[in-house]
Amino acid sequence: MKSLAELEAIRQKTLNRINLRQEKEGEVTRVVIGMATCGIAAGARPVMLAFMDEISKRNLSHVTVSQTGCIGMCRLEPMVDVIVPGQEKVTYVHMTPEKVGRVVAEHIVNGRPVEEYTIGAAEK
Amino acid sequence: MDIYRAHVLCCGGTGCSSSGSAQLIQRFEEKIKENGLDKEVKVIRTGCFGLCEAGPVVIVYPEGTFYSRVKVEDVDEIVSEHLLKGRKVQHLVYSDHATHEQNANKALADINFYKHQHRIALRNCGVIDPENIDEYLAFDGYKALEKALTTMTREQVIEEILKSGLRGRGGGGFPTGLKWKFAAASQADQKYVACNADEGDPGAFMDRSVLEGDPHAVLEAMAIAGYAIGASEGYIYVRAEYPIAVKRLEIAIGQARDYGLLGKNIFETGFDFDIQIRLGAGAFVCGEETALMRSIEGKRGEPTPRPPFPAVKGLFAKPTMLNNVETYANVAQIILNGADWFAAMGTEKSKGTKVFALGGKINNTGLVEVPMGTPLRTIIYDIGGGIPNGKKFKAVQTGGPSGGCLPAELLDTPVDYDNLIAAGSMMGSGGMIVMDEDNCMVDIARFFLDFTVDESCGKCAPCRIGTRRMLEILERIVNGKGEEGDIEKLENLAKTIKATALCGLGQTAPNPVLSTIKFFRHEYEAHIRDKKCPAHHCQALLNYVIDPEKCRGCTACARVCPGGAISGTVKQPHSIDPAKCLKCGACMEKCRFGAISKV
Ligand SMILES: Cc1cc2nc3c(=O)[nH]c(=O)nc-3n(C[C@H](O)[C@H](O)[C@H](O)COP(=O)(O)O)c2cc1C
Ligand code: SF4
Ligand code: SF4
Ligand code: FES
């Protein structure tokens, strides 16, 4: 037998787990990782796993992590797009698992992109 | 918290299961593990997505990529390309029949088949894992029960259902709130709530899909109904031919009991409610409410006269409230979102949505849920994708063996209870069979009557004898032995049976005949007077002929003819001897010059 509070806890926990099945455009922050052969070779998978880990630790149920094919700028891989609803897409380059924590904390949680990791900074 | 970045939803509905979705799921799990993705990607078996025609169906989230007709061999590619590298497998993505549009980036809701739909009863079908109560809970599951039990009086619950305008989806269209009110008003030491999951109409599978895809929605609603009318026990009467539905119901009931959502003292409010399953043997008449109750009691499934109505004297002679599966599937949403939300959808007298099982001569066979009042044309053309092979639409049959056939002139009829009756058919439980120019309407009437004659329980004479007489006349007509006056005889018999049969089966059995006479009388007359079947369907009334102008004398037809009916010499026009012809159609298929036709 579950109390009302326990049921509510199950709801929240499960929702975090399955919310990616709801197609709610405009509410979801998307993290998109370049994962073609070049991306994987450059170490995209550890970066993706680090994102998943961080998101799961912080219980960020409005964030989805997905992959995309080659973005065409192999020398900048691993590349990650972060798309916060209502803001412009931000592309991070040369990502490493170590950089992920700041991107999640500053950009995804607080809405301030980490300028120094972005493609803009790399191209300068 | 365990999160997965991608979910692979595989349809485990009856349609897709029969095309091999269980093997797909197994293969996905193996391959995902092999590629070391099992901590990131989760495979979920869901209920029916509705597009069974394109099954087995697989959807990959978060992208919402819709893969159709997926074969076991395709799994490796989806895993290595899409799940590992993030590249959608374009050639497996669902393509729209009508537009041939294939767009992997399109959201599910934008596909034509789904665009015009509005899913309330089916809202969780194909979205959640029906065997996991937590997923149902996550999408507001059992919140309506909580709300009803902890914040509403019984009267308020009934009032809400009454105000919503919800009507029975099992065929009768009786206002659900009123039914609850009557049952609540009956005084007794014990009352029952029952759910009709007998679904006997040929071609219908709405209720099966709800049970397979979202069984908790029905359990929750039954508990709410139990609270409202003062019942502590519920029965679900489901046909034994629905093994997947039965299994998921059993699992769901077990999980709900574990969580204390069924059983004693639910939410510590002092309310007790539990549910049992009863299997039906699949007799159509057992879907009729009084027969159903006799069958649950372990007696012969035969109708008994009403009154007394079940709300007064039903199961085990106690007040009983019976609703259909789809009716229940709306209840929790009404309690949660309010009567006004529900009543804002639909037409003046038919509120909310209705699920239809689209079948027959239609591109997108499947389950669709649309707001009441949606025109037939939208359902058949925009959602259903129209008629295959460039054939012409002739009629649409609604209401199953109790309903009728509507012609092309009535395609703009908005679909609701009253409009369909006014047009000469009825809503029924939601079967919708589309017919094209090759369907003979007299034969369609014969088909449905043949079904009812078979299914009549035989208890009362008008149905047992009357429908058989009608069937004999129809058989005579399609066999070219129709006589002047047959149409009138059919009409007279129909009138008598409708007025005197004991139960709904007999009372509505003549409807398919009456509606086809009304809209396609000329087809009856052609059969009777000219001994012709305008659709070239009835074998007794057609002949295969060879057009000597087109025949090149290739002898292909003569070589396949099993009856030795075709004669002629090489390079000379051939001919068919009607006395020997078996009407098998083999020659017509073989002829490369289109020289053979049916007349
Ligand atoms: C011959 C016959 C067969 C029926 N079969 C079904 C059925 O398969 N499922 C169903 O829900 N109702 C069926 N009904 C209607 C039921 O008698 C009853 O009206 C219905 O289950 C009530 O639920 P509702 O008010 O929610 O529609 C049938 C009625 C008749 C006369
Ligand atoms: S109408 Fe037909 S099915 Fe109904 S009780 Fe009479 S014989 Fe039986
Ligand atoms: S329809 Fe069949 S039996 Fe008749 S002529 Fe053609 S092949 Fe022969
Ligand atoms: S059974 Fe799979 S879509 Fe209907």
XYZ file of N, CA, C and O in Angstrom, chain B residues 395-532:
552
model
N -19.689 3.340 -50.348
C -20.474 3.479 -49.123
C -19.581 3.264 -47.919
O -18.497 2.701 -48.029
N -20.063 3.743 -46.786
C -19.357 3.451 -45.543
C -20.358 2.834 -44.578
O -21.490 3.321 -44.445
N -19.958 1.740 -43.966
C -20.822 1.033 -43.038
C -20.419 1.438 -41.627
O -19.242 1.352 -41.268
N -21.366 1.918 -40.849
C -21.062 2.203 -39.447
C -22.043 1.426 -38.578
O -23.103 1.021 -39.036
N -21.657 1.214 -37.345
C -22.579 0.583 -36.404
C -22.622 -0.929 -36.479
O -23.444 -1.555 -35.825
N -21.744 -1.543 -37.274
C -21.677 -2.996 -37.313
C -22.989 -3.627 -37.730
O -23.758 -3.021 -38.489
N -23.296 -4.812 -37.211
C -24.485 -5.540 -37.633
C -25.780 -4.837 -37.239
O -26.848 -5.207 -37.721
N -25.676 -3.804 -36.397
C -26.891 -3.070 -36.031
C -27.023 -1.790 -36.840
O -28.005 -1.075 -36.706
N -26.029 -1.485 -37.638
C -25.989 -0.175 -38.291
C -26.398 -0.220 -39.747
O -27.161 -1.080 -40.172
N -25.874 0.742 -40.499
C -26.265 0.819 -41.898
C -25.149 1.341 -42.765
O -24.069 1.659 -42.289
N -25.455 1.407 -44.078
C -24.470 1.870 -45.056
C -24.865 3.237 -45.569
O -26.000 3.431 -45.994
N -23.927 4.167 -45.557
C -24.227 5.496 -46.060
C -23.489 5.740 -47.368
O -22.322 5.400 -47.496
N -24.202 6.352 -48.351
C -23.613 6.551 -49.673
C -22.775 7.825 -49.747
O -22.733 8.608 -48.799
N -22.137 8.033 -50.901
C -21.240 9.171 -51.112
C -21.929 10.512 -50.859
O -21.297 11.441 -50.355
N -23.237 10.616 -51.174
C -23.924 11.897 -50.974
C -23.899 12.321 -49.506
O -24.104 13.490 -49.205
N -23.722 11.368 -48.618
C -23.787 11.710 -47.192
C -22.405 11.810 -46.545
O -22.273 11.834 -45.325
N -21.364 11.897 -47.375
C -20.007 11.950 -46.830
C -19.743 13.167 -45.956
O -18.823 13.179 -45.155
N -20.547 14.214 -46.140
C -20.301 15.404 -45.333
C -21.061 15.378 -44.013
O -21.035 16.346 -43.258
N -21.728 14.267 -43.730
C -22.427 14.131 -42.446
C -21.426 14.237 -41.300
O -20.433 13.527 -41.262
N -21.692 15.155 -40.351
C -20.829 15.190 -39.167
C -21.161 13.967 -38.311
O -22.329 13.684 -38.073
N -20.125 13.273 -37.889
C -20.363 12.021 -37.178
C -20.704 12.271 -35.715
O -19.859 12.731 -34.947
N -21.940 12.035 -35.344
C -22.301 11.932 -33.931
C -23.532 11.032 -33.815
O -24.062 10.581 -34.827
N -23.974 10.761 -32.599
C -25.066 9.802 -32.411
C -26.277 10.159 -33.261
O -26.809 9.341 -34.004
N -26.709 11.420 -33.137
C -27.984 11.794 -33.724
C -27.909 11.954 -35.237
O -28.813 11.558 -35.954
N -26.798 12.529 -35.717
C -26.667 12.696 -37.160
C -26.624 11.360 -37.890
O -27.177 11.227 -38.977
N -25.950 10.389 -37.298
C -25.865 9.092 -37.977
C -27.224 8.422 -38.018
O -27.608 7.813 -39.013
N -27.988 8.548 -36.942
C -29.324 7.960 -36.939
C -30.206 8.665 -37.963
O -30.883 8.031 -38.763
N -30.110 9.992 -37.989
C -30.908 10.746 -38.956
C -30.539 10.340 -40.382
O -31.387 10.289 -41.272
N -29.270 10.029 -40.605
C -28.836 9.668 -41.952
C -29.234 8.239 -42.323
O -29.143 7.850 -43.476
N -29.658 7.455 -41.328
C -30.099 6.092 -41.648
C -29.142 5.017 -41.180
O -29.271 3.864 -41.571
N -28.150 5.393 -40.371
C -27.265 4.377 -39.821
C -27.205 4.586 -38.320
O -28.155 5.108 -37.736
N -26.122 4.208 -37.686
C -25.944 4.556 -36.281
C -24.475 4.505 -35.907
O -23.643 4.045 -36.664
N -24.192 5.044 -34.732
C -22.816 5.102 -34.268
C -22.308 3.708 -33.923
O -21.205 3.334 -34.276
N -23.141 2.963 -33.200
C -22.694 1.652 -32.754
C -21.466 1.790 -31.894
O -21.255 2.814 -31.250
N -20.629 0.776 -31.906
C -19.480 0.835 -31.023
C -18.279 1.454 -31.724
O -17.268 1.704 -31.087
N -18.357 1.697 -33.009
C -17.271 2.414 -33.665
C -16.611 1.691 -34.827
O -15.579 2.127 -35.313
N -17.204 0.622 -35.292
C -16.678 -0.008 -36.504
C -16.984 0.899 -37.687
O -18.041 1.527 -37.731
N -16.057 1.016 -38.620
C -16.307 1.848 -39.793
C -15.674 1.155 -40.988
O -14.453 1.099 -41.111
N -16.513 0.569 -41.835
C -15.994 -0.224 -42.942
C -16.284 0.492 -44.253
O -17.428 0.833 -44.556
N -15.239 0.745 -44.998
C -15.380 1.503 -46.238
C -15.521 0.549 -47.416
O -14.828 -0.466 -47.489
N -16.455 0.884 -48.323
C -16.683 0.017 -49.477
C -16.462 0.780 -50.762
O -16.773 1.964 -50.841
N -15.937 0.087 -51.762
C -15.707 0.756 -53.033
C -16.605 0.168 -54.109
O -17.490 -0.646 -53.823
N -16.390 0.575 -55.356
C -17.273 0.190 -56.449
C -17.379 -1.322 -56.653
O -18.324 -1.800 -57.260
N -16.420 -2.086 -56.147
C -16.474 -3.533 -56.326
C -17.354 -4.243 -55.301
O -17.548 -5.450 -55.380
N -17.824 -3.525 -54.282
C -18.673 -4.159 -53.277
C -20.134 -4.138 -53.725
O -20.646 -3.099 -54.118
N -20.784 -5.275 -53.624
C -22.208 -5.358 -53.936
C -22.991 -5.096 -52.652
O -22.790 -5.777 -51.650
N -23.877 -4.126 -52.688
C -24.552 -3.735 -51.457
C -25.565 -4.783 -50.993
O -25.832 -4.912 -49.801
N -26.128 -5.531 -51.926
C -27.052 -6.594 -51.522
C -26.254 -7.676 -50.786
O -26.668 -8.206 -49.756
N -25.079 -7.949 -51.289
C -24.258 -8.975 -50.656
C -23.745 -8.521 -49.292
O -23.579 -9.333 -48.382
N -23.484 -7.220 -49.159
C -23.075 -6.689 -47.855
C -24.204 -6.908 -46.840
O -23.979 -7.378 -45.723
N -25.428 -6.590 -47.257
C -26.573 -6.794 -46.369
C -26.672 -8.274 -46.007
O -26.908 -8.637 -44.855
N -26.457 -9.128 -47.000
C -26.514 -10.568 -46.750
C -25.434 -10.971 -45.747
O -25.663 -11.739 -44.824
N -24.240 -10.408 -45.903
C -23.135 -10.736 -44.995
C -23.499 -10.424 -43.538
O -23.320 -11.245 -42.646
N -24.047 -9.214 -43.308
C -24.365 -8.842 -41.926
C -25.516 -9.672 -41.371
O -25.519 -10.048 -40.206
N -26.488 -9.952 -42.233
C -27.615 -10.741 -41.743
C -27.176 -12.174 -41.440
O -27.623 -12.793 -40.472
N -26.276 -12.670 -42.261
C -25.732 -13.997 -42.024
C -25.085 -14.037 -40.638
O -25.245 -14.990 -39.883
N -24.379 -12.943 -40.308
C -23.751 -12.837 -38.986
C -24.804 -12.880 -37.878
O -24.687 -13.639 -36.927
N -25.867 -12.086 -38.015
C -26.854 -12.056 -36.926
C -27.622 -13.360 -36.829
O -27.938 -13.810 -35.725
N -27.919 -13.984 -37.958
C -28.632 -15.262 -37.894
C -27.787 -16.255 -37.106
O -28.274 -16.980 -36.232
N -26.483 -16.250 -37.389
C -25.559 -17.113 -36.667
C -25.529 -16.814 -35.182
O -25.398 -17.709 -34.357
N -25.589 -15.544 -34.851
C -25.380 -15.129 -33.469
C -26.664 -15.026 -32.658
O -26.621 -14.851 -31.454
N -27.817 -15.116 -33.314
C -29.077 -15.044 -32.574
C -29.104 -16.162 -31.538
O -28.733 -17.295 -31.824
N -29.544 -15.817 -30.327
C -29.502 -16.847 -29.281
C -30.689 -17.783 -29.396
O -30.728 -18.836 -28.779
N -31.688 -17.374 -30.186
C -32.805 -18.274 -30.441
C -33.914 -18.229 -29.426
O -34.877 -18.986 -29.492
N -33.788 -17.315 -28.472
C -34.772 -17.294 -27.402
C -36.138 -16.801 -27.893
O -37.169 -17.279 -27.439
N -36.145 -15.805 -28.793
C -37.447 -15.298 -29.233
C -37.654 -15.530 -30.730
O -36.711 -15.513 -31.514
N -38.916 -15.753 -31.102
C -39.232 -16.162 -32.464
C -38.935 -15.110 -33.539
O -38.419 -15.454 -34.594
N -39.245 -13.831 -33.299
C -39.026 -12.867 -34.382
C -37.578 -12.879 -34.865
O -37.315 -12.838 -36.063
N -36.663 -12.978 -33.898
C -35.264 -12.951 -34.270
C -34.840 -14.296 -34.839
O -34.211 -14.375 -35.885
N -35.217 -15.364 -34.161
C -34.763 -16.691 -34.595
C -35.291 -17.031 -35.976
O -34.539 -17.433 -36.859
N -36.594 -16.821 -36.180
C -37.201 -17.226 -37.446
C -37.190 -16.079 -38.461
O -36.847 -16.261 -39.620
N -37.514 -14.882 -37.970
C -37.634 -13.735 -38.879
C -36.346 -13.416 -39.610
O -36.342 -13.224 -40.830
N -35.224 -13.365 -38.877
C -33.980 -13.006 -39.560
C -33.586 -14.107 -40.545
O -33.010 -13.837 -41.589
N -33.925 -15.336 -40.220
C -33.606 -16.423 -41.157
C -34.405 -16.280 -42.455
O -33.853 -16.445 -43.541
N -35.684 -15.919 -42.313
C -36.482 -15.691 -43.522
C -35.861 -14.582 -44.377
O -35.759 -14.693 -45.593
N -35.454 -13.530 -43.702
C -34.855 -12.418 -44.463
C -33.587 -12.888 -45.175
O -33.352 -12.549 -46.331
N -32.783 -13.658 -44.471
C -31.536 -14.143 -45.062
C -31.825 -15.015 -46.285
O -31.156 -14.900 -47.317
N -32.873 -15.846 -46.187
C -33.216 -16.705 -47.329
C -33.563 -15.871 -48.554
O -33.141 -16.184 -49.676
N -34.328 -14.807 -48.314
C -34.698 -13.944 -49.452
C -33.450 -13.314 -50.060
O -33.263 -13.294 -51.276
N -32.556 -12.821 -49.189
C -31.339 -12.178 -49.699
C -30.469 -13.170 -50.461
O -29.907 -12.851 -51.509
N -30.411 -14.383 -49.973
C -29.601 -15.386 -50.676
C -30.179 -15.680 -52.045
O -29.450 -15.840 -53.020
N -31.513 -15.713 -52.091
C -32.171 -15.912 -53.376
C -31.806 -14.784 -54.327
O -31.470 -15.023 -55.489
N -31.846 -13.569 -53.831
C -31.585 -12.421 -54.710
C -30.163 -12.463 -55.263
O -29.955 -12.293 -56.461
N -29.179 -12.712 -54.388
C -27.802 -12.693 -54.900
C -27.522 -13.894 -55.798
O -26.577 -13.888 -56.583
N -28.360 -14.919 -55.707
C -28.168 -16.064 -56.580
C -28.972 -15.971 -57.869
O -29.100 -16.943 -58.597
N -29.544 -14.791 -58.089
C -30.250 -14.584 -59.353
C -31.645 -15.165 -59.356
O -32.263 -15.295 -60.399
N -32.166 -15.537 -58.188
C -33.516 -16.100 -58.145
C -34.485 -15.155 -57.444
O -35.515 -15.587 -56.932
N -34.125 -13.887 -57.400
C -34.999 -12.919 -56.755
C -36.305 -12.754 -57.515
O -36.350 -12.940 -58.731
N -37.373 -12.431 -56.774
C -38.680 -12.271 -57.416
C -39.213 -10.882 -57.153
O -38.887 -10.267 -56.141
N -40.067 -10.451 -58.051
C -40.764 -9.187 -57.850
C -41.479 -9.261 -56.491
O -42.068 -10.281 -56.163
N -41.394 -8.207 -55.702
C -42.059 -8.228 -54.393
C -41.119 -8.603 -53.249
O -41.467 -8.461 -52.082
N -39.910 -9.079 -53.566
C -38.965 -9.455 -52.512
C -38.571 -8.267 -51.632
O -38.432 -8.403 -50.416
N -38.378 -7.116 -52.270
C -37.964 -5.940 -51.492
C -39.041 -5.611 -50.453
O -38.751 -5.373 -49.287
N -40.295 -5.669 -50.893
C -41.388 -5.354 -49.977
C -41.472 -6.397 -48.861
O -41.716 -6.073 -47.697
N -41.237 -7.659 -49.218
C -41.264 -8.705 -48.198
C -40.189 -8.439 -47.139
O -40.432 -8.592 -45.939
N -38.995 -8.061 -47.620
C -37.911 -7.766 -46.688
C -38.302 -6.623 -45.758
O -38.092 -6.677 -44.553
N -38.918 -5.599 -46.361
C -39.287 -4.440 -45.546
C -40.325 -4.798 -44.486
O -40.250 -4.347 -43.345
N -41.278 -5.636 -44.866
C -42.312 -6.022 -43.904
C -41.749 -6.854 -42.764
O -42.043 -6.613 -41.593
N -40.932 -7.842 -43.133
C -40.307 -8.667 -42.092
C -39.491 -7.787 -41.149
O -39.541 -7.938 -39.930
N -38.748 -6.859 -41.745
C -37.888 -5.991 -40.952
C -38.711 -5.231 -39.924
O -38.341 -5.129 -38.754
N -39.831 -4.708 -40.374
C -40.672 -3.920 -39.478
C -41.132 -4.767 -38.291
O -41.059 -4.354 -37.140
N -41.591 -5.977 -38.583
C -42.082 -6.852 -37.521
C -40.968 -7.215 -36.538
O -41.152 -7.164 -35.325
N -39.811 -7.575 -37.084
C -38.716 -7.997 -36.201
C -38.285 -6.842 -35.297
O -38.103 -7.007 -34.093
N -38.154 -5.666 -35.892
C -37.729 -4.510 -35.101
C -38.688 -4.257 -33.942
O -38.277 -3.881 -32.845
N -39.973 -4.465 -34.208
C -40.962 -4.136 -33.185
C -41.092 -5.216 -32.121
O -41.502 -4.935 -31.000
N -40.777 -6.466 -32.455
C -41.146 -7.530 -31.524
C -39.985 -8.328 -30.924
O -40.199 -9.108 -30.006
N -38.777 -8.170 -31.428
C -37.679 -8.964 -30.868
C -37.424 -8.557 -29.426
O -37.690 -7.415 -29.036
N -36.900 -9.497 -28.663
C -36.712 -9.271 -27.229
C -35.550 -8.329 -26.942
O -35.629 -7.463 -26.082
N -34.447 -8.520 -27.642
C -33.282 -7.721 -27.284
C -32.763 -6.934 -28.470
O -33.232 -7.071 -29.599
N -31.758 -6.114 -28.193
C -31.198 -5.226 -29.200
C -30.677 -5.952 -30.421
O -30.703 -5.417 -31.523
N -30.197 -7.166 -30.250
C -29.654 -7.891 -31.395
C -30.727 -8.055 -32.467
O -30.533 -7.699 -33.620
N -31.863 -8.598 -32.056
C -32.951 -8.792 -33.007
C -33.538 -7.467 -33.482
O -33.784 -7.273 -34.673
N -33.699 -6.550 -32.552
C -34.330 -5.273 -32.897
C -33.545 -4.492 -33.946
O -34.110 -3.711 -34.699
N -32.238 -4.664 -33.970
C -31.437 -3.887 -34.915
C -30.940 -4.714 -36.092
O -30.378 -4.168 -37.038
N -31.155 -6.017 -36.053
C -30.624 -6.879 -37.105
C -31.054 -6.465 -38.520
O -30.272 -6.566 -39.462
N -32.287 -5.990 -38.709
C -32.684 -5.637 -40.072
C -32.045 -4.347 -40.600
O -32.144 -4.060 -41.794
N -31.385 -3.569 -39.737
C -30.888 -2.262 -40.171
C -29.992 -2.286 -41.407
O -30.168 -1.461 -42.300
N -29.021 -3.181 -41.485
C -28.183 -3.176 -42.689
C -29.004 -3.403 -43.961
O -28.690 -2.852 -45.018
N -30.048 -4.197 -43.857
C -30.884 -4.443 -45.032
C -31.684 -3.187 -45.368
O -31.709 -2.735 -46.515
N -32.301 -2.607 -44.345
C -33.129 -1.422 -44.597
C -32.300 -0.277 -45.172
O -32.734 0.413 -46.084
N -31.110 -0.058 -44.642
C -30.341 1.082 -45.130
C -29.829 0.840 -46.543
O -29.785 1.756 -47.348
N -29.484 -0.390 -46.866
C -29.049 -0.614 -48.249
C -30.239 -0.515 -49.219
O -30.085 -0.050 -50.341
N -31.417 -0.932 -48.760
C -32.598 -0.755 -49.635
C -32.847 0.733 -49.841
O -33.124 1.193 -50.948
N -32.672 1.490 -48.764
C -32.947 2.924 -48.856
C -31.993 3.620 -49.835
O -32.418 4.402 -50.671
N -30.723 3.323 -49.725
C -29.758 4.082 -50.538
C -29.336 3.378 -51.826
O -28.805 4.005 -52.731
N -29.539 2.089 -51.901
C -29.053 1.353 -53.071
C -30.152 0.447 -53.630
O -29.894 -0.666 -54.059
N -31.373 0.966 -53.617
C -32.506 0.175 -54.083
C -32.278 -0.308 -55.512
O -32.629 -1.425 -55.872
N -31.641 0.540 -56.311
C -31.411 0.164 -57.709
C -30.556 -1.105 -57.815
O -30.705 -1.871 -58.748
N -29.685 -1.330 -56.847
C -28.871 -2.556 -56.917
C -29.743 -3.788 -56.663
O -29.568 -4.827 -57.298
N -30.669 -3.644 -55.702
C -31.605 -4.740 -55.458
C -32.412 -5.005 -56.730
O -32.578 -6.150 -57.149
N -32.917 -3.909 -57.325
C -33.770 -4.074 -58.510
C -33.004 -4.699 -59.657
O -33.530 -5.537 -60.391
N -31.754 -4.304 -59.826
C -30.956 -4.875 -60.904
C -30.795 -6.384 -60.716
O -30.867 -7.157 -61.667
N -30.593 -6.796 -59.471
C -30.446 -8.226 -59.200
C -31.752 -8.965 -59.504
O -31.748 -10.036 -60.093
N -32.862 -8.350 -59.034
C -34.147 -9.049 -59.126
C -34.691 -9.041 -60.557
O -35.059 -10.075 -61.101
N -34.711 -7.833 -61.170
C -35.351 -7.721 -62.482
C -34.426 -8.093 -63.626
O -34.781 -8.854 -64.507
N -33.221 -7.519 -63.605
C -32.337 -7.719 -64.764
C -31.392 -8.890 -64.561
O -30.593 -9.200 -65.425
N -31.450 -9.494 -63.357
C -30.509 -10.574 -63.027
C -29.070 -10.135 -63.272
O -28.272 -10.828 -63.889
N -28.787 -8.925 -62.815
C -27.435 -8.379 -62.978
C -26.940 -7.858 -61.632
O -27.717 -7.300 -60.864
